[in-house]
PDB file of C-alpha atoms in Angstrom:
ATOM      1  CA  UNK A  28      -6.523  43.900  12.897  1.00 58.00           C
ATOM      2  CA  UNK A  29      -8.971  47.106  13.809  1.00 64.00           C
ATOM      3  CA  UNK A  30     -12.430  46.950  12.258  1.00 71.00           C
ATOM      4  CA  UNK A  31     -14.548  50.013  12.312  1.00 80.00           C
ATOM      5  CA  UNK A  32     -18.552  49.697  11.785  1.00 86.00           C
ATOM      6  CA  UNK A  33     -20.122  48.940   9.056  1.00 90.00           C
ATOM      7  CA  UNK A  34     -22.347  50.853   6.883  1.00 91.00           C
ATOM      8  CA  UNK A  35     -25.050  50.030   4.771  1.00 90.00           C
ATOM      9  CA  UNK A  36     -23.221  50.648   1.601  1.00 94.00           C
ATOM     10  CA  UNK A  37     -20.287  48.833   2.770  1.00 92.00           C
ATOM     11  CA  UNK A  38     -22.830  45.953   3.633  1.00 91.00           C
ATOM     12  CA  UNK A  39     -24.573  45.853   0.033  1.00 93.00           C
ATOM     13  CA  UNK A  40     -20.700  46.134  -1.868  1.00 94.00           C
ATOM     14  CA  UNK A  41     -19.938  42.804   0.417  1.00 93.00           C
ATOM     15  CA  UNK A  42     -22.874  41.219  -0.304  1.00 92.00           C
ATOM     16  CA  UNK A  43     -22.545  41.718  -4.490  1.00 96.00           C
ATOM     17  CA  UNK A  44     -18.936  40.770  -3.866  1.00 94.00           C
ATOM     18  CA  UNK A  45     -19.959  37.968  -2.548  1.00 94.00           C
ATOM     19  CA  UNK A  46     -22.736  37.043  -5.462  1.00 95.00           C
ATOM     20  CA  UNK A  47     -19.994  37.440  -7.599  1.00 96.00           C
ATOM     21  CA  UNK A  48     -17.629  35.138  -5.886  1.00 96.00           C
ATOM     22  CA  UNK A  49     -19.684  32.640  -5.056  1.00 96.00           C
ATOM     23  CA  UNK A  50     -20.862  32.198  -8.853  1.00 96.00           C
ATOM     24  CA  UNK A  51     -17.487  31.889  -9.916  1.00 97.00           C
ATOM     25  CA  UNK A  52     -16.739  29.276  -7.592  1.00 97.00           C
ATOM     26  CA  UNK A  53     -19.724  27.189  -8.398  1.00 97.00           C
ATOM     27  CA  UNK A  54     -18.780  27.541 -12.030  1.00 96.00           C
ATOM     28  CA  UNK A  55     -15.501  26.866 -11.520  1.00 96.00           C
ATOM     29  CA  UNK A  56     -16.043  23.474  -9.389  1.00 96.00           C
ATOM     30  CA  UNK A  57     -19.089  22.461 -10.920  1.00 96.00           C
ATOM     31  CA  UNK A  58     -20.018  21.818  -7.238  1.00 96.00           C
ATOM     32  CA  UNK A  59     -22.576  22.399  -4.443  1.00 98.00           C
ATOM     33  CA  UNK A  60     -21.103  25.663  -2.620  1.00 98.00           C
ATOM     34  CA  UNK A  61     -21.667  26.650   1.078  1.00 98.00           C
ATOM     35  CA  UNK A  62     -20.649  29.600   2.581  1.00 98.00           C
ATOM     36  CA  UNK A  63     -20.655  30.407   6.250  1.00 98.00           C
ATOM     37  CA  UNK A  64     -21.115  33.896   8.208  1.00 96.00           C
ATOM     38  CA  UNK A  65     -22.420  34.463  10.880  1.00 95.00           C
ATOM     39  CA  UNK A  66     -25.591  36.307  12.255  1.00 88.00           C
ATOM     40  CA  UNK A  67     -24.494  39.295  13.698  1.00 87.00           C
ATOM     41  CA  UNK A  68     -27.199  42.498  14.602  1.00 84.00           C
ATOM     42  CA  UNK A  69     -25.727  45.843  13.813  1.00 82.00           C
ATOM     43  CA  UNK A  70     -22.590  47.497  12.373  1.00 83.00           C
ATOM     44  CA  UNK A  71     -19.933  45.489  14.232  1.00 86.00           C
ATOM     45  CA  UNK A  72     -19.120  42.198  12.058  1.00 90.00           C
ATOM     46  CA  UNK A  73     -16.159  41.550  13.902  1.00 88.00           C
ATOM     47  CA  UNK A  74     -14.808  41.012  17.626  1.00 90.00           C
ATOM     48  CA  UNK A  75     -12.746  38.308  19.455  1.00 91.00           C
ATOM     49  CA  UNK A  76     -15.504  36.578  19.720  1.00 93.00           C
ATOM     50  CA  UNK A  77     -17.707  36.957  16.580  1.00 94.00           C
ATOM     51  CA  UNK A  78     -13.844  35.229  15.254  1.00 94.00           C
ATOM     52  CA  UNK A  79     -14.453  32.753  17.620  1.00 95.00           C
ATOM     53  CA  UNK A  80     -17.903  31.639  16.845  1.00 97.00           C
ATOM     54  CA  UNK A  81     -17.242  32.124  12.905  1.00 97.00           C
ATOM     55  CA  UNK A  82     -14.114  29.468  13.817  1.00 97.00           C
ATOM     56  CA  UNK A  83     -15.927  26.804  15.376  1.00 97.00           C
ATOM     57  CA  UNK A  84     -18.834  26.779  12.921  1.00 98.00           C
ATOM     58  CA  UNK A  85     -15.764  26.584  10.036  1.00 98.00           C
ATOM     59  CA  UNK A  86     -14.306  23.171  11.939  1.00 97.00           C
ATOM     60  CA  UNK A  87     -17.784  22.176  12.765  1.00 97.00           C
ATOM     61  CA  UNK A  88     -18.964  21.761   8.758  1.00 98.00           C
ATOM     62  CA  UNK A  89     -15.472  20.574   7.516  1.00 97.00           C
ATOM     63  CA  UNK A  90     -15.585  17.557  10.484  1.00 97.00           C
ATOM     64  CA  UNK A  91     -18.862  16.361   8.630  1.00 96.00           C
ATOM     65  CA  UNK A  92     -17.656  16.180   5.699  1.00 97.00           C
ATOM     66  CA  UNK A  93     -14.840  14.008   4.225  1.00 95.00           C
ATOM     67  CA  UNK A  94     -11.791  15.573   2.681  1.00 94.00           C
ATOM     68  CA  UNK A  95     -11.366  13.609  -0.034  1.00 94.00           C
ATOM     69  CA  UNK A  96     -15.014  15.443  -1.009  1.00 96.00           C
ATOM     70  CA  UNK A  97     -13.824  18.793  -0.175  1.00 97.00           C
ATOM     71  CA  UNK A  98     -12.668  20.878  -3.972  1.00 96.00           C
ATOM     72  CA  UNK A  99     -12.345  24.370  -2.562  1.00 96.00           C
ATOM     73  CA  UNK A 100     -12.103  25.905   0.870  1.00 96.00           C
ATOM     74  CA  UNK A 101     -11.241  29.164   1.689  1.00 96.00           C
ATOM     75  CA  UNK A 102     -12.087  31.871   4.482  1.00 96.00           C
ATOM     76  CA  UNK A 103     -11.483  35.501   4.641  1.00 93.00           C
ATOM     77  CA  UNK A 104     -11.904  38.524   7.307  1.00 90.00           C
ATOM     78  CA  UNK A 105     -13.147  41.814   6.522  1.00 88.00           C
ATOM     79  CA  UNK A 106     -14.451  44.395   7.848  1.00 88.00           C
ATOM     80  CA  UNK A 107     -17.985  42.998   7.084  1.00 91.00           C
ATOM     81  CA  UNK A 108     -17.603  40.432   8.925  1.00 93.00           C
ATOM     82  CA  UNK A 109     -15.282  36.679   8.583  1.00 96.00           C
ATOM     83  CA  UNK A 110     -17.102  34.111   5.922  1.00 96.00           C
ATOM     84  CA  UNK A 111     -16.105  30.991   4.620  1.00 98.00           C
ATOM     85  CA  UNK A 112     -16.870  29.191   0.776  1.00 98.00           C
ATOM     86  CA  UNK A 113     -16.482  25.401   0.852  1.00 98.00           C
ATOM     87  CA  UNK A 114     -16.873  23.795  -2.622  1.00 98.00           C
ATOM     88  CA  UNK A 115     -18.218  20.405  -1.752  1.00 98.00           C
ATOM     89  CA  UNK A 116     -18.409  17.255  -4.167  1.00 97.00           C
ATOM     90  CA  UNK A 117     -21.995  16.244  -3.326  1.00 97.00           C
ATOM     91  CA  UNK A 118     -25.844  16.834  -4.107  1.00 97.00           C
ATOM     92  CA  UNK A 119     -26.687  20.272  -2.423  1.00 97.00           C
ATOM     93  CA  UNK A 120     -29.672  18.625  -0.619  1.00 96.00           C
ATOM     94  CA  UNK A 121     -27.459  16.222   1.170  1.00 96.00           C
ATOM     95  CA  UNK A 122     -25.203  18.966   1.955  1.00 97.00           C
ATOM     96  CA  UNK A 123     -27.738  21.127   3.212  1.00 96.00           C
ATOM     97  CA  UNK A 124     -29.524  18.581   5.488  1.00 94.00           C
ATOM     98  CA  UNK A 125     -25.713  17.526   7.047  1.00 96.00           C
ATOM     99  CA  UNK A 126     -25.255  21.517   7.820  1.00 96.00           C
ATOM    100  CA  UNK A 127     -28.838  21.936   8.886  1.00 94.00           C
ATOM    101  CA  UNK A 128     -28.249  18.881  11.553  1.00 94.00           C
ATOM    102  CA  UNK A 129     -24.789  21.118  12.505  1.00 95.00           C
ATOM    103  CA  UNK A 130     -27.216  24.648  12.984  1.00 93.00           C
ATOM    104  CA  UNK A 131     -29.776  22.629  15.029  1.00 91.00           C
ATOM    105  CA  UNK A 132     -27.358  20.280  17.477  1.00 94.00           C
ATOM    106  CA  UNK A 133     -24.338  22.728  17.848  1.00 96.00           C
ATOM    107  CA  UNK A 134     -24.548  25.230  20.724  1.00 95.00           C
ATOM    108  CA  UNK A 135     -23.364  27.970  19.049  1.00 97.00           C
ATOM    109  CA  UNK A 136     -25.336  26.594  15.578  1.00 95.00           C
ATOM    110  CA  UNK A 137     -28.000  29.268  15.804  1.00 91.00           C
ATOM    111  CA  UNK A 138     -25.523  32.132  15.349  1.00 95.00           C
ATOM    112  CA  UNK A 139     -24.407  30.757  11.768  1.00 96.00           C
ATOM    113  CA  UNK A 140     -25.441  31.391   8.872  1.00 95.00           C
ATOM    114  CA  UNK A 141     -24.856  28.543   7.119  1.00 97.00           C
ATOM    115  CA  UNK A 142     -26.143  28.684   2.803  1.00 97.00           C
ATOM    116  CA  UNK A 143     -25.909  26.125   0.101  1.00 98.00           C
ATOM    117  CA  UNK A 144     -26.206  27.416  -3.237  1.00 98.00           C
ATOM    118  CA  UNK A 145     -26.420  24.029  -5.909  1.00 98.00           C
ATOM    119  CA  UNK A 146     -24.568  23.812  -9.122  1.00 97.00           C
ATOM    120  CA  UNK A 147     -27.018  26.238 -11.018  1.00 97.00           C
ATOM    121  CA  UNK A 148     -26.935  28.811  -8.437  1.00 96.00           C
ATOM    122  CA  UNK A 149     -29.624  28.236  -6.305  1.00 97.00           C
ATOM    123  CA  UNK A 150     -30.105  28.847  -2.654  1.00 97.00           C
ATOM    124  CA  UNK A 151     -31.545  26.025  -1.433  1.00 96.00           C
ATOM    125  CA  UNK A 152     -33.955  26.584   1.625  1.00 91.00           C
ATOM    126  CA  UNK A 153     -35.260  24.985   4.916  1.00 89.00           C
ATOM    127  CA  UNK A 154     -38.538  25.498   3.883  1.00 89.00           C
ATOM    128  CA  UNK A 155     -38.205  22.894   0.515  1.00 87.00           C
ATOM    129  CA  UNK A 156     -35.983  20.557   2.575  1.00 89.00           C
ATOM    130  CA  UNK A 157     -39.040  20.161   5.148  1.00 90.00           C
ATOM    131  CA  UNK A 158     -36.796  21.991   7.968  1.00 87.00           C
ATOM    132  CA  UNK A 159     -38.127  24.408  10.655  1.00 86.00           C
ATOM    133  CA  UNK A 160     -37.815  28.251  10.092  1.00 87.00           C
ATOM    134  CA  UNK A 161     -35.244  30.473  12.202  1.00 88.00           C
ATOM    135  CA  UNK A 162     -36.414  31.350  15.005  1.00 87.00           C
ATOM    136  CA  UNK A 163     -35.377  34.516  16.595  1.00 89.00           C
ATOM    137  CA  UNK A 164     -33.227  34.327  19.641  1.00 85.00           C
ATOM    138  CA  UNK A 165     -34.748  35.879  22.192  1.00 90.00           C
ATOM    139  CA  UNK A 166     -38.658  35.339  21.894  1.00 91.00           C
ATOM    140  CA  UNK A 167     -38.540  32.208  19.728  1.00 89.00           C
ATOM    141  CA  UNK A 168     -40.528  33.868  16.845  1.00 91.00           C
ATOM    142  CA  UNK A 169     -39.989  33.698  13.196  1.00 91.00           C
ATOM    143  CA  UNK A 170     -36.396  35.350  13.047  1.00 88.00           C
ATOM    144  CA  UNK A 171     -37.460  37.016   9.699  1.00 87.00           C
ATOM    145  CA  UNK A 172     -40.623  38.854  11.847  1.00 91.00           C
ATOM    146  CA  UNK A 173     -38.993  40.283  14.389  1.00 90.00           C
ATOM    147  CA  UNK A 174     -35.850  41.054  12.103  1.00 86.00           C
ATOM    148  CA  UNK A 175     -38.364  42.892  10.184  1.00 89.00           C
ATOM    149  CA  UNK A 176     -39.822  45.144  12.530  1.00 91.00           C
ATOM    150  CA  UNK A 177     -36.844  45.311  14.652  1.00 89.00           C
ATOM    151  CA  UNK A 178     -39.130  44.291  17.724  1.00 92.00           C
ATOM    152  CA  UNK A 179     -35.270  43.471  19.907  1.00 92.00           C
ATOM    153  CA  UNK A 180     -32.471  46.223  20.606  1.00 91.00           C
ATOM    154  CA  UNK A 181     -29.139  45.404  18.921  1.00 88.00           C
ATOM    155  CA  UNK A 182     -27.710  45.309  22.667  1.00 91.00           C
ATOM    156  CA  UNK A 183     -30.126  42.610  23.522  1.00 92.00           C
ATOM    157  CA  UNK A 184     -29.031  40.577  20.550  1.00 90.00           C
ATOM    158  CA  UNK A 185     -25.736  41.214  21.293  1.00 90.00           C
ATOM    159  CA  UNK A 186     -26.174  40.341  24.818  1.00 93.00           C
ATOM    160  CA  UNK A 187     -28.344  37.090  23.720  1.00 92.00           C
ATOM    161  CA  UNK A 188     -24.862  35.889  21.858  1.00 93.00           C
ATOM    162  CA  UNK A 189     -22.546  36.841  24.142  1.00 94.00           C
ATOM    163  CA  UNK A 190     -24.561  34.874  26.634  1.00 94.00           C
ATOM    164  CA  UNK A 191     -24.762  31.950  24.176  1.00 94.00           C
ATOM    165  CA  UNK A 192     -20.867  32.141  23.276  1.00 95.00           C
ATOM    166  CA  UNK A 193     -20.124  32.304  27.113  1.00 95.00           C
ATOM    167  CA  UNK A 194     -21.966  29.558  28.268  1.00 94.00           C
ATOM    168  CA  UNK A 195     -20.205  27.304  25.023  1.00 95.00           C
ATOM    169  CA  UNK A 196     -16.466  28.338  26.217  1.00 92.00           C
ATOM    170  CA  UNK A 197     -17.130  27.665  30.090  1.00 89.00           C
ATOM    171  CA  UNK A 198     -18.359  24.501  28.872  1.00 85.00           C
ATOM    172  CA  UNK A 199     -15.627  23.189  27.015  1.00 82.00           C
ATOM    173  CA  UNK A 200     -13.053  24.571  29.271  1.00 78.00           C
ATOM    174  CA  UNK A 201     -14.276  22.214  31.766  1.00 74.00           C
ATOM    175  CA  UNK A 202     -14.292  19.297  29.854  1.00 62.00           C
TER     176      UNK A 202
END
């Protein structure tokens, strides 16, 4: 499938989409939702490897989590970008602390953007869970800050993940 970049609009439709989806689901479950994308600078959502990454952080969060626990899982690709929604039967805390341990230990667990939205809607964040803050990728400042004022190129953030993603595949390949 070709993807062509993405524009703002396009961007804000996805997200409301999204909103919309995601409050079904919860509704529909009565259950803790997460819902994985991935952090990706600039108008290109998707690639080879964006797919990739987006795939391993899918297996990643359903191998810590029992199936018998799992109501709803389903994934979809646009051109916005792949994301996941994974209706979970468990208190959003706990859920959010087991896919917090995934972002922190997993190589490629800074490039996902894992959320957990509980039964009534709500986002939960690092911050009220105790957890650090996301730290941009190249200078290790708060992600938000730099995001902000747009202190990195998007080839440099780019490069930063393609590095990450590279070094991740050479590794498992050898073991």
């Amino acid at each position: 499938m070709n993807y062509s970049p993405v524009t703002l609009t396009e961007m804000l439709d996805a997200r409301e989409m999204r909103s919309h989806h995601r409050q079904k689901l919860i509704c529909l479950h009565k259950s803790a939702l997460i819902q994985l994308s991935i952090n990706s600078p600039g108008s290109e959502k998707n690639s080879s490897v964006i797919t990739e990454i987006f795939s391993e952080g899918l297996r990643s969060i359903l191998k810590k989590f029992d199936e018998s626990i799992i109501e709803y899982n389903s994934e979809t690709q646009s051109n916005t970008g792949p994301q996941a929604f994974i209706a979970i039967a468990l208190p959003a805390r706990k859920i959010k602390m087991k896919t917090s341990s995934i972002e922190l230990s997993h190589p490629l667990g800074r490039l996902w953007d894992i959320d957990v939205y509980d039964v009534d809607k709500r986002l939960l964040s690092r911050k009220e869970l105790g957890l650090p803050e996301r730290l941009c990728y190249i200078c290790r400042e708060p992600a938000h800050v730099c995001s902000r004022s747009q202190r990195h190129t998007q080839e440099d953030l780019k490069a930063f993940i393609l590095d990450i993603y590279q070094s991740y595949s050479d590794r498992i390949r050898i073991s």
